[in-house]
mmCIF file of N, CA, C and O in Angstrom:
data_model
loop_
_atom_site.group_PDB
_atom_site.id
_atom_site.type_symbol
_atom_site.label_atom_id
_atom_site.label_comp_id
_atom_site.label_asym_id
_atom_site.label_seq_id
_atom_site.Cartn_x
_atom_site.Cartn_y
_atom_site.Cartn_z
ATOM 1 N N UNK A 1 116.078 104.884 88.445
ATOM 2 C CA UNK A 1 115.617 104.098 89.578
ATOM 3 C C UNK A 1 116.426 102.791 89.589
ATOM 4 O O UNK A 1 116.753 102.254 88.530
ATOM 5 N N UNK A 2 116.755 102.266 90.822
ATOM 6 C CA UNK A 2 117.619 101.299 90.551
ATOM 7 C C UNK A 2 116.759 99.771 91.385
ATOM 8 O O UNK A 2 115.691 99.666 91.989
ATOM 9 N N UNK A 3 117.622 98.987 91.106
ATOM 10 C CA UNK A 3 116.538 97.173 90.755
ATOM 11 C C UNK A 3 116.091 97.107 92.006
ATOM 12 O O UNK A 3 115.026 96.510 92.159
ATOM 13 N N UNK A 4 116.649 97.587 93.006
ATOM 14 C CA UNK A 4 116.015 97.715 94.429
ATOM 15 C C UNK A 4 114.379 98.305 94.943
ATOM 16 O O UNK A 4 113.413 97.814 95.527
ATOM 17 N N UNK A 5 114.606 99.147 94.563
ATOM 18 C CA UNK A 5 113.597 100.569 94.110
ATOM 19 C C UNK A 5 112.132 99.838 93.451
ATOM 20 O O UNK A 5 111.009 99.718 93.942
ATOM 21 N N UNK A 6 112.664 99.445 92.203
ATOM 22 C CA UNK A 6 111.701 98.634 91.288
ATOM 23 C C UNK A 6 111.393 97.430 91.768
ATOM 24 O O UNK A 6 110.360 96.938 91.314
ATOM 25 N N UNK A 7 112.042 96.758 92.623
ATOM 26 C CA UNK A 7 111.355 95.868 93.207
ATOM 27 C C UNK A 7 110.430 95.380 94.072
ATOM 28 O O UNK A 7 109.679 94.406 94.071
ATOM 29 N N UNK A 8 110.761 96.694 95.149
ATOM 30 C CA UNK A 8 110.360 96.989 96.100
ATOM 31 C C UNK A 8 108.561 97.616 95.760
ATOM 32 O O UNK A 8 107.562 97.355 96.431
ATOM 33 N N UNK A 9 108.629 98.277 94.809
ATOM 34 C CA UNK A 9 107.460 99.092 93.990
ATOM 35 C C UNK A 9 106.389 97.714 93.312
ATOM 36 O O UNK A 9 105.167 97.605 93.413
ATOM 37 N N UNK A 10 107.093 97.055 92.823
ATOM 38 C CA UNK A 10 106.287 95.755 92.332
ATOM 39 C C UNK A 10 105.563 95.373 93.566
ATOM 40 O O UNK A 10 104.467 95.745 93.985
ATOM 41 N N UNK A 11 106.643 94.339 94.169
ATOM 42 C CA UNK A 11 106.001 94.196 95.105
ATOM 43 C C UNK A 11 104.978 94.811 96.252
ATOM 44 O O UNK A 11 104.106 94.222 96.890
ATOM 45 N N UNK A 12 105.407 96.278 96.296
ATOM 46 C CA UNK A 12 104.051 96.849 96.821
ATOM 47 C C UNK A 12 103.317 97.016 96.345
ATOM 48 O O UNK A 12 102.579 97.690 97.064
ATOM 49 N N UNK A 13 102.559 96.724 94.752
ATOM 50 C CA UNK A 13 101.491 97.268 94.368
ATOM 51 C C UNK A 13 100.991 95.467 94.390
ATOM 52 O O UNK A 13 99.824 95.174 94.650
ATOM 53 N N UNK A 14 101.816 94.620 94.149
ATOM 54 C CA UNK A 14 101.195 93.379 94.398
ATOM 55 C C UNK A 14 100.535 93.032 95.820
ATOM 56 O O UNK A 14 99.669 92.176 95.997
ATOM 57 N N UNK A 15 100.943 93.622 96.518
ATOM 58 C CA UNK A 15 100.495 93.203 98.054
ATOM 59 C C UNK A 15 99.214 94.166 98.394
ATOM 60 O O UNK A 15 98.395 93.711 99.193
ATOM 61 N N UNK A 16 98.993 95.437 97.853
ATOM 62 C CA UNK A 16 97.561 96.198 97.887
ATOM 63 C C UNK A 16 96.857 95.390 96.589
ATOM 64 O O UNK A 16 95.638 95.314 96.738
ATOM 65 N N UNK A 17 97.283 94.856 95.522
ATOM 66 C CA UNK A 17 96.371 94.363 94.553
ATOM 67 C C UNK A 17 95.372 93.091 95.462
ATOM 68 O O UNK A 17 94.153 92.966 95.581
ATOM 69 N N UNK A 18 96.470 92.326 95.965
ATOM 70 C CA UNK A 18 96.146 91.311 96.606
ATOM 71 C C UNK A 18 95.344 91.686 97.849
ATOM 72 O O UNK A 18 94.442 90.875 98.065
ATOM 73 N N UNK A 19 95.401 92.440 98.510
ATOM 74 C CA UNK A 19 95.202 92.332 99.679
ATOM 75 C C UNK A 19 93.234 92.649 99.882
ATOM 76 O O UNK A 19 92.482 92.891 100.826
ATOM 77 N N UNK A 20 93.102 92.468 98.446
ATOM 78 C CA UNK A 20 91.687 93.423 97.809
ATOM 79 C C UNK A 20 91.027 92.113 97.561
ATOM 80 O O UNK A 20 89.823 92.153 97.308
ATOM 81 N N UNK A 21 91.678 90.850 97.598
ATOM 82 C CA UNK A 21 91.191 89.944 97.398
ATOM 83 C C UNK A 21 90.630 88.924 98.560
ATOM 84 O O UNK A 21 90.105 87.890 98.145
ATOM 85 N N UNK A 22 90.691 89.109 99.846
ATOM 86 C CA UNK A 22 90.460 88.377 100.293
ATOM 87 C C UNK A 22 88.902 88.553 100.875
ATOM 88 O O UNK A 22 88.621 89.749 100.807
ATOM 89 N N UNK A 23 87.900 87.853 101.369
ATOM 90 C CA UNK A 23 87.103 87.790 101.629
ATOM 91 C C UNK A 23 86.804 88.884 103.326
ATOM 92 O O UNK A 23 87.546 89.070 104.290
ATOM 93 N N UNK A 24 85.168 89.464 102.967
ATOM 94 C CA UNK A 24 85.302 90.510 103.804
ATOM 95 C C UNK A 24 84.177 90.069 104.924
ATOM 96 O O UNK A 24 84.020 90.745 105.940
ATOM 97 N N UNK A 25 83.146 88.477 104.568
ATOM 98 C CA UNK A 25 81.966 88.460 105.355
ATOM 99 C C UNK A 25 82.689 87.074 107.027
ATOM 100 O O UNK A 25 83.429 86.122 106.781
ATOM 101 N N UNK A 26 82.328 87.320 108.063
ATOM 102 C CA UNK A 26 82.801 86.488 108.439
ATOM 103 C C UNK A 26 81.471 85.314 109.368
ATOM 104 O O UNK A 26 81.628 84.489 110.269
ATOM 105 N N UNK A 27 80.649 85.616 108.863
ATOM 106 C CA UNK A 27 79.203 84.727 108.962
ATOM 107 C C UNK A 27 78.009 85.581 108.043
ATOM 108 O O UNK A 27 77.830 86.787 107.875
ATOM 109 N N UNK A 28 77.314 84.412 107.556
ATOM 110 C CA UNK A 28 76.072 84.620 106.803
ATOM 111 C C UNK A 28 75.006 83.673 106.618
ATOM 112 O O UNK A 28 74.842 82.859 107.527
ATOM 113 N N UNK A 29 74.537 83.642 105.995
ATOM 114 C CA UNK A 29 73.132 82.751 105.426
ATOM 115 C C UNK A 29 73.903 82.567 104.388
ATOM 116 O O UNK A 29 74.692 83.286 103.776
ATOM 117 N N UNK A 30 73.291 80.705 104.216
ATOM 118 C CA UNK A 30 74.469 80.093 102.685
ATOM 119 C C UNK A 30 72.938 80.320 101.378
ATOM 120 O O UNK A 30 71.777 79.987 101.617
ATOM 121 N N UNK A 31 73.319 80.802 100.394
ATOM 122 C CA UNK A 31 72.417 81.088 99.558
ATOM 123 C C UNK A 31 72.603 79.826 98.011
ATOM 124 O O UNK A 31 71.675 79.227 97.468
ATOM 125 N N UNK A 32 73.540 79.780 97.780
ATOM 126 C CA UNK A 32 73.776 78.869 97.141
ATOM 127 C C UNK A 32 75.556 78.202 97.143
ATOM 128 O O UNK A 32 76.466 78.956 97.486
ATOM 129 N N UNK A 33 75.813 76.906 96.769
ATOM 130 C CA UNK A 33 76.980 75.922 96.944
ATOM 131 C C UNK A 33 77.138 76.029 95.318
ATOM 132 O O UNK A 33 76.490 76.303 94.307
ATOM 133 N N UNK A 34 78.506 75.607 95.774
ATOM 134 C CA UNK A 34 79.339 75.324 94.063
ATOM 135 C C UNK A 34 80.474 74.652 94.156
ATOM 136 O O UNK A 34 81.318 75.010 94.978
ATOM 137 N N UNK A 35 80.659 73.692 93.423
ATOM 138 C CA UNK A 35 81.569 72.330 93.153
ATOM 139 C C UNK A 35 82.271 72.474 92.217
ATOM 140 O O UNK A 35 81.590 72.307 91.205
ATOM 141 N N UNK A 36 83.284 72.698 91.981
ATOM 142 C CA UNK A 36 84.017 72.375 90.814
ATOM 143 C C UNK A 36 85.050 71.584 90.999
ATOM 144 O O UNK A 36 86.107 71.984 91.487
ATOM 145 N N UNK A 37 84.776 70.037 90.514
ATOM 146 C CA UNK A 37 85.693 69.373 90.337
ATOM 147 C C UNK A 37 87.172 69.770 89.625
ATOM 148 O O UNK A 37 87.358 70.688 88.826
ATOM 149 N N UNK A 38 88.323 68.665 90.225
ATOM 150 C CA UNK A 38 89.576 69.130 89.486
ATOM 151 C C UNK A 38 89.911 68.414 88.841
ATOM 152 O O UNK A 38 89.832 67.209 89.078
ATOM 153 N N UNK A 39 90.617 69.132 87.349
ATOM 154 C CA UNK A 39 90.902 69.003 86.368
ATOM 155 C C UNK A 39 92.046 69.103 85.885
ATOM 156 O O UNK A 39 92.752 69.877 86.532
ATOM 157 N N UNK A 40 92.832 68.360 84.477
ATOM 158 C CA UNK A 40 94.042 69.124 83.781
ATOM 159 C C UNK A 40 93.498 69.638 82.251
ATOM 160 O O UNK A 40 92.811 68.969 81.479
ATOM 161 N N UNK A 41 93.935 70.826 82.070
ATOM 162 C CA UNK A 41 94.217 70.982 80.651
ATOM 163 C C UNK A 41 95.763 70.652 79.766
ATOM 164 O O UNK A 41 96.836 70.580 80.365
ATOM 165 N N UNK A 42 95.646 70.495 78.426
ATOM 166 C CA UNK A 42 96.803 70.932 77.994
ATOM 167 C C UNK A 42 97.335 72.415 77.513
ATOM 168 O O UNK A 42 96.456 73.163 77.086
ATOM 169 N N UNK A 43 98.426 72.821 77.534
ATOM 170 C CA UNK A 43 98.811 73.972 77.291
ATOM 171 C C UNK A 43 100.147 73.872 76.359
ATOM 172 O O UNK A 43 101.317 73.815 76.738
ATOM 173 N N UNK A 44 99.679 73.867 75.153
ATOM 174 C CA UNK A 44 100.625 73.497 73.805
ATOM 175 C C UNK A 44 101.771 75.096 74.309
ATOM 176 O O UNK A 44 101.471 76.218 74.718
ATOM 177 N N UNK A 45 103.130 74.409 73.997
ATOM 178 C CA UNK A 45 104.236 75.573 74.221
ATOM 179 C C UNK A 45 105.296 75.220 73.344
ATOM 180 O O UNK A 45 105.465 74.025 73.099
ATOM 181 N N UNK A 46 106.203 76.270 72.719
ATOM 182 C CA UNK A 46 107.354 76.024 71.920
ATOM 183 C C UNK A 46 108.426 76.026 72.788
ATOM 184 O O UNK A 46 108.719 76.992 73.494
ATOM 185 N N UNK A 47 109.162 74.728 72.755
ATOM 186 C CA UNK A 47 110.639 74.653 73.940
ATOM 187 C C UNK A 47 111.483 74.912 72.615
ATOM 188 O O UNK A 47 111.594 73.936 71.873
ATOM 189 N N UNK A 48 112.097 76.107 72.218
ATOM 190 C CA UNK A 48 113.421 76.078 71.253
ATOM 191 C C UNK A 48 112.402 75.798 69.705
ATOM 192 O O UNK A 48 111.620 76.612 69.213
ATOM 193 N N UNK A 49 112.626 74.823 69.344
ATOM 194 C CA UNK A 49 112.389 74.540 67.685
ATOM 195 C C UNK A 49 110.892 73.472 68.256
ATOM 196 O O UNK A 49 109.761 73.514 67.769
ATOM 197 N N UNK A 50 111.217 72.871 69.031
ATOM 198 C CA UNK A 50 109.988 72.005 69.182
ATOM 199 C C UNK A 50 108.859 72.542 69.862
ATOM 200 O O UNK A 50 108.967 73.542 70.572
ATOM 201 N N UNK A 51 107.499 71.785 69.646
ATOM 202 C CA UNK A 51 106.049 72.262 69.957
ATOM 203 C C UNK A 51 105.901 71.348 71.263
ATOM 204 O O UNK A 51 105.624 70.228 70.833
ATOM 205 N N UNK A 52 105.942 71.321 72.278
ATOM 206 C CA UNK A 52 105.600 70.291 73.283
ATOM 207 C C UNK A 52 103.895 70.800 74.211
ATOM 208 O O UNK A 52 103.271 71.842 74.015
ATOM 209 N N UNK A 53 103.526 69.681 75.182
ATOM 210 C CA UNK A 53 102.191 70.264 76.000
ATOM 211 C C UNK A 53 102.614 69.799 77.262
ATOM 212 O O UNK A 53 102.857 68.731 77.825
ATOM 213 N N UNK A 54 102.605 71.301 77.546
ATOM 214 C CA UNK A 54 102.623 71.278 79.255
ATOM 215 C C UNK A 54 101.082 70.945 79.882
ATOM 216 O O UNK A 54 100.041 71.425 79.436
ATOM 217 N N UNK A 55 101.198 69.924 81.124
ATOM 218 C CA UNK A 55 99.488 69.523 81.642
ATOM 219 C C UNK A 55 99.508 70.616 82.700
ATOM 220 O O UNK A 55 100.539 70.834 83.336
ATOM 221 N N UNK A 56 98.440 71.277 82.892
ATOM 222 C CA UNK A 56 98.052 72.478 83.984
ATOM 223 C C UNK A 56 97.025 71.857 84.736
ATOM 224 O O UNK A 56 95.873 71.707 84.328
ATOM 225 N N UNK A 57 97.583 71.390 86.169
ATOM 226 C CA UNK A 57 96.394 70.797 86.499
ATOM 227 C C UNK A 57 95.780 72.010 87.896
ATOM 228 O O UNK A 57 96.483 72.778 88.552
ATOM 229 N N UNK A 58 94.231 71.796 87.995
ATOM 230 C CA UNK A 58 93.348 72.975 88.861
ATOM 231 C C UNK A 58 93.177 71.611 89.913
ATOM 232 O O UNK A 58 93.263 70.430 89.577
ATOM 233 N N UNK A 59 92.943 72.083 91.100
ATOM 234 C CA UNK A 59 92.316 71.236 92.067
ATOM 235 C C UNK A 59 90.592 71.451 91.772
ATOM 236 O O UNK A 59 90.053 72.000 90.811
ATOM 237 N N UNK A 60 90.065 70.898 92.796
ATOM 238 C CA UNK A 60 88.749 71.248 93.166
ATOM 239 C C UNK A 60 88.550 71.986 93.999
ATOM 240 O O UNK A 60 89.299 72.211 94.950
ATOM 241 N N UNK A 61 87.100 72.676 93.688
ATOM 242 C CA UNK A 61 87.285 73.628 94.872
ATOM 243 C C UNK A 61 85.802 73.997 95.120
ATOM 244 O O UNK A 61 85.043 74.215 94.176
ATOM 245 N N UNK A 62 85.393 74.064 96.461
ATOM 246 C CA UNK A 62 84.083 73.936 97.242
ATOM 247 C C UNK A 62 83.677 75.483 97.680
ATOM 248 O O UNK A 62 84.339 75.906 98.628
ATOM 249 N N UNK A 63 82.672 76.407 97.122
ATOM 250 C CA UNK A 63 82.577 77.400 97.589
ATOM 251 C C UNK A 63 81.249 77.749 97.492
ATOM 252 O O UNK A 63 80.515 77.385 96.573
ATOM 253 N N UNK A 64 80.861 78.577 98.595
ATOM 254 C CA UNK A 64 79.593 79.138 99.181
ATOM 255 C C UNK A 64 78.880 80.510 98.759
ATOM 256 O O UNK A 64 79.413 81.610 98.610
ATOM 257 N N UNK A 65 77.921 80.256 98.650
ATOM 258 C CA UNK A 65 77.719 82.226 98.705
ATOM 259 C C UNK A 65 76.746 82.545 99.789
ATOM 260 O O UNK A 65 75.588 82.133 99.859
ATOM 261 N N UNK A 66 77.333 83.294 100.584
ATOM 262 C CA UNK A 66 77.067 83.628 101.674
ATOM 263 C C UNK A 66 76.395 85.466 101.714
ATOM 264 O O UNK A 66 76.877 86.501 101.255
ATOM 265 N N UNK A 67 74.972 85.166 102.568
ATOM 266 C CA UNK A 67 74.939 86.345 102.238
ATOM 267 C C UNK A 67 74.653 87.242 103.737
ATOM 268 O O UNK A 67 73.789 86.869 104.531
ATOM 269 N N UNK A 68 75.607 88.597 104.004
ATOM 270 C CA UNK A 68 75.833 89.007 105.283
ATOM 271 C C UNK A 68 75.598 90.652 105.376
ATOM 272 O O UNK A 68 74.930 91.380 104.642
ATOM 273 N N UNK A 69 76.248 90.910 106.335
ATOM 274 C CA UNK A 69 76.394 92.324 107.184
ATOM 275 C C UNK A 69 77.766 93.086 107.509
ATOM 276 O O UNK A 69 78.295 93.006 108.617
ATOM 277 N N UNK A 70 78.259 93.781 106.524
ATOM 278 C CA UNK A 70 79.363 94.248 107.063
ATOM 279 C C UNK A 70 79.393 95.325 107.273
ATOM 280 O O UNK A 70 78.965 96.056 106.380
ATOM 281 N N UNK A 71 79.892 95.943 108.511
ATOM 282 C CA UNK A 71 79.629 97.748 108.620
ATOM 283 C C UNK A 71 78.541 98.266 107.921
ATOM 284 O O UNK A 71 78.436 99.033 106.965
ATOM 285 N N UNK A 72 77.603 97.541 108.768
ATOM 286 C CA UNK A 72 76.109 97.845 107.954
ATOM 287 C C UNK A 72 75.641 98.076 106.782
ATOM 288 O O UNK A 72 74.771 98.895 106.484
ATOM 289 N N UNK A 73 76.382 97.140 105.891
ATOM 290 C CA UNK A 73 76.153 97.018 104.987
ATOM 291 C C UNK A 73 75.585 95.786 104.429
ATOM 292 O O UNK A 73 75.999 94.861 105.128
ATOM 293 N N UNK A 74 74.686 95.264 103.318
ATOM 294 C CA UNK A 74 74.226 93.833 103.207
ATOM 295 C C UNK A 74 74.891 93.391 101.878
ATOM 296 O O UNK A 74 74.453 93.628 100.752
ATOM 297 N N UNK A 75 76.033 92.702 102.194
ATOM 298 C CA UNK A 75 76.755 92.190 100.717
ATOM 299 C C UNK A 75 76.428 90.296 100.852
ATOM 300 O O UNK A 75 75.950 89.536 101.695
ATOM 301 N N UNK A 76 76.979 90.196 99.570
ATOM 302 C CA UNK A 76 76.771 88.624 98.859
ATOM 303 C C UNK A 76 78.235 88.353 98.500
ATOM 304 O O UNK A 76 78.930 89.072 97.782
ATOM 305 N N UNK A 77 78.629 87.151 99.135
ATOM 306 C CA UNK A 77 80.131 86.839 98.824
ATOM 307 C C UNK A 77 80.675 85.701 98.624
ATOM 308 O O UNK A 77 80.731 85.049 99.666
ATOM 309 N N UNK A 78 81.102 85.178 97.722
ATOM 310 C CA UNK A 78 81.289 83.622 97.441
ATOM 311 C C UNK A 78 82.686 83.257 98.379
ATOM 312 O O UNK A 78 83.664 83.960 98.127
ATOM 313 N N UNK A 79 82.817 82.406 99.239
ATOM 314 C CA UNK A 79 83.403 82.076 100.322
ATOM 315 C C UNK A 79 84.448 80.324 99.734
ATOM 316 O O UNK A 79 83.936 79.363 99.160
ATOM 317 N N UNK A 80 85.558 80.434 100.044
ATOM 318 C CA UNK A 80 85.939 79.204 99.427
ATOM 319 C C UNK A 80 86.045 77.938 100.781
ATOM 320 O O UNK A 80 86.968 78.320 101.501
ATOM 321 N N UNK A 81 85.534 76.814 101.270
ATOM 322 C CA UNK A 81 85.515 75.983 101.881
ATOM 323 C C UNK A 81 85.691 74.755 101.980
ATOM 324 O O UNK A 81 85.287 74.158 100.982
ATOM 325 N N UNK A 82 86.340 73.796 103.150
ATOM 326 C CA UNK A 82 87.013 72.586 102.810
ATOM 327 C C UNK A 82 86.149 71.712 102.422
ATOM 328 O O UNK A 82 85.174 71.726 103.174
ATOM 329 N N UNK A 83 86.063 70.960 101.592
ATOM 330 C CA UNK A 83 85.460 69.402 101.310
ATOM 331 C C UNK A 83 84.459 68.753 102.688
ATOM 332 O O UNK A 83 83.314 68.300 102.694
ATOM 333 N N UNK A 84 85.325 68.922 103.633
ATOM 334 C CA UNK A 84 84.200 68.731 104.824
ATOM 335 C C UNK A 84 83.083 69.790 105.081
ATOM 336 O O UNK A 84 81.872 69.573 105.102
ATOM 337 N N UNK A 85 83.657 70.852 105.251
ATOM 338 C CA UNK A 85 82.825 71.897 105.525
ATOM 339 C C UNK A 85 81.555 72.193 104.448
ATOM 340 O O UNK A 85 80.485 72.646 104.854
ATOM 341 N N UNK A 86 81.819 71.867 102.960
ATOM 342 C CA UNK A 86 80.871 71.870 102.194
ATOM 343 C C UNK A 86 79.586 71.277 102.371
ATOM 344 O O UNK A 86 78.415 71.630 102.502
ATOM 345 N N UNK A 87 80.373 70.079 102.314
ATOM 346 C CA UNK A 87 79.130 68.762 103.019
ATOM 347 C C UNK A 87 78.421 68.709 104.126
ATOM 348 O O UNK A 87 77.354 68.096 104.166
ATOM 349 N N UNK A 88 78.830 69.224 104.964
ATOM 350 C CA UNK A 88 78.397 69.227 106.269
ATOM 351 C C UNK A 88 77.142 70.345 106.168
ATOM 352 O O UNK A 88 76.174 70.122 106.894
ATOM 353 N N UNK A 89 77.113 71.440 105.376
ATOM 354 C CA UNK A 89 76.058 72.849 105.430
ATOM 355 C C UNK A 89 74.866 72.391 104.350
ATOM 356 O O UNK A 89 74.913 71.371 103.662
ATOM 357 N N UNK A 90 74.283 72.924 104.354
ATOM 358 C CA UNK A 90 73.331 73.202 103.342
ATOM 359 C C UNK A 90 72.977 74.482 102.967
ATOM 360 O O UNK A 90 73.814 75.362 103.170
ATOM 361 N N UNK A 91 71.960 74.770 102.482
ATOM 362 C CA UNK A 91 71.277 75.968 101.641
ATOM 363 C C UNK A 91 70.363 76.619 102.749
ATOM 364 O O UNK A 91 69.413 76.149 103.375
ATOM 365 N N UNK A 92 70.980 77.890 102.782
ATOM 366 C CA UNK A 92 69.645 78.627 104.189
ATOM 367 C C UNK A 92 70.136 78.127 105.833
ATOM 368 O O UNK A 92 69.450 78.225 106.851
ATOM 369 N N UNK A 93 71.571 77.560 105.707
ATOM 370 C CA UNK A 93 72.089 77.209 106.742
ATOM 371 C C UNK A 93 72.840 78.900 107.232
ATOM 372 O O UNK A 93 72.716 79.902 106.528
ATOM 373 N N UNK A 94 73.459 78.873 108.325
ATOM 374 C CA UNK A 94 74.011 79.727 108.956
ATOM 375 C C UNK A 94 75.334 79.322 108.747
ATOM 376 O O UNK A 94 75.640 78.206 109.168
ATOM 377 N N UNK A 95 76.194 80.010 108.175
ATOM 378 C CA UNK A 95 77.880 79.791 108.172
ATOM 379 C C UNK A 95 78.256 80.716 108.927
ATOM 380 O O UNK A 95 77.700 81.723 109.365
ATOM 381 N N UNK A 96 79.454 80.190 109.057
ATOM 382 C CA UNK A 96 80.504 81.326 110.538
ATOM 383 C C UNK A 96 81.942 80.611 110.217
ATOM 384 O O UNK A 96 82.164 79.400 110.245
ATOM 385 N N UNK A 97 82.795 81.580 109.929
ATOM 386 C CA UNK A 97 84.331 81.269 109.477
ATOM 387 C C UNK A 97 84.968 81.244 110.685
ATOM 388 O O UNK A 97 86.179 81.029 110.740
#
């Protein structure tokens, strides 16, 4: 198989891996909120002979769990939302993307 081939193959199994990820509800009832502030860790690494720490920093991130109707079905889905949008809802509110 040649690097074309194999690349092409990566990348398609990355784009069905992914594509499994995105959110499936597009309004619900908010059941519960979640905050996670952002943070850095360190991440100790060997450059050559030396030990150095790379900082990994996460943002924050505001997400919902929303609970809905899809193709008649009743699922629960944690929804990721802006800083405004967080604040603005509450618990037992009605969301709509």
């Amino acid at each position: 198989m040649n690097i074309k081939s194999c690349l092409f193959s990566v990348l398609l199994c990355l784009g069905l891996l992914l594509s499994g990820c995105s959110t499936r509800l597009t309004e619900g009832i908010v059941q519960k909120k979640d905050y996670s502030p952002a943070y850095i860790t360190a991440v100790p690494m060997m450059i050559g002979e030396t030990m150095t720490v790379i900082p990994q920093t996460y943002s924050a991130s505001y997400r919902l769990l929303i609970d809905g109707t899809v193709e008649n079905e009743h699922i629960s889905e944690w929804v990721s939302v802006t800083p405004s949008e967080y604040e603005a809802i509450s618990v037992g509110d009605h969301w709509k993307k």
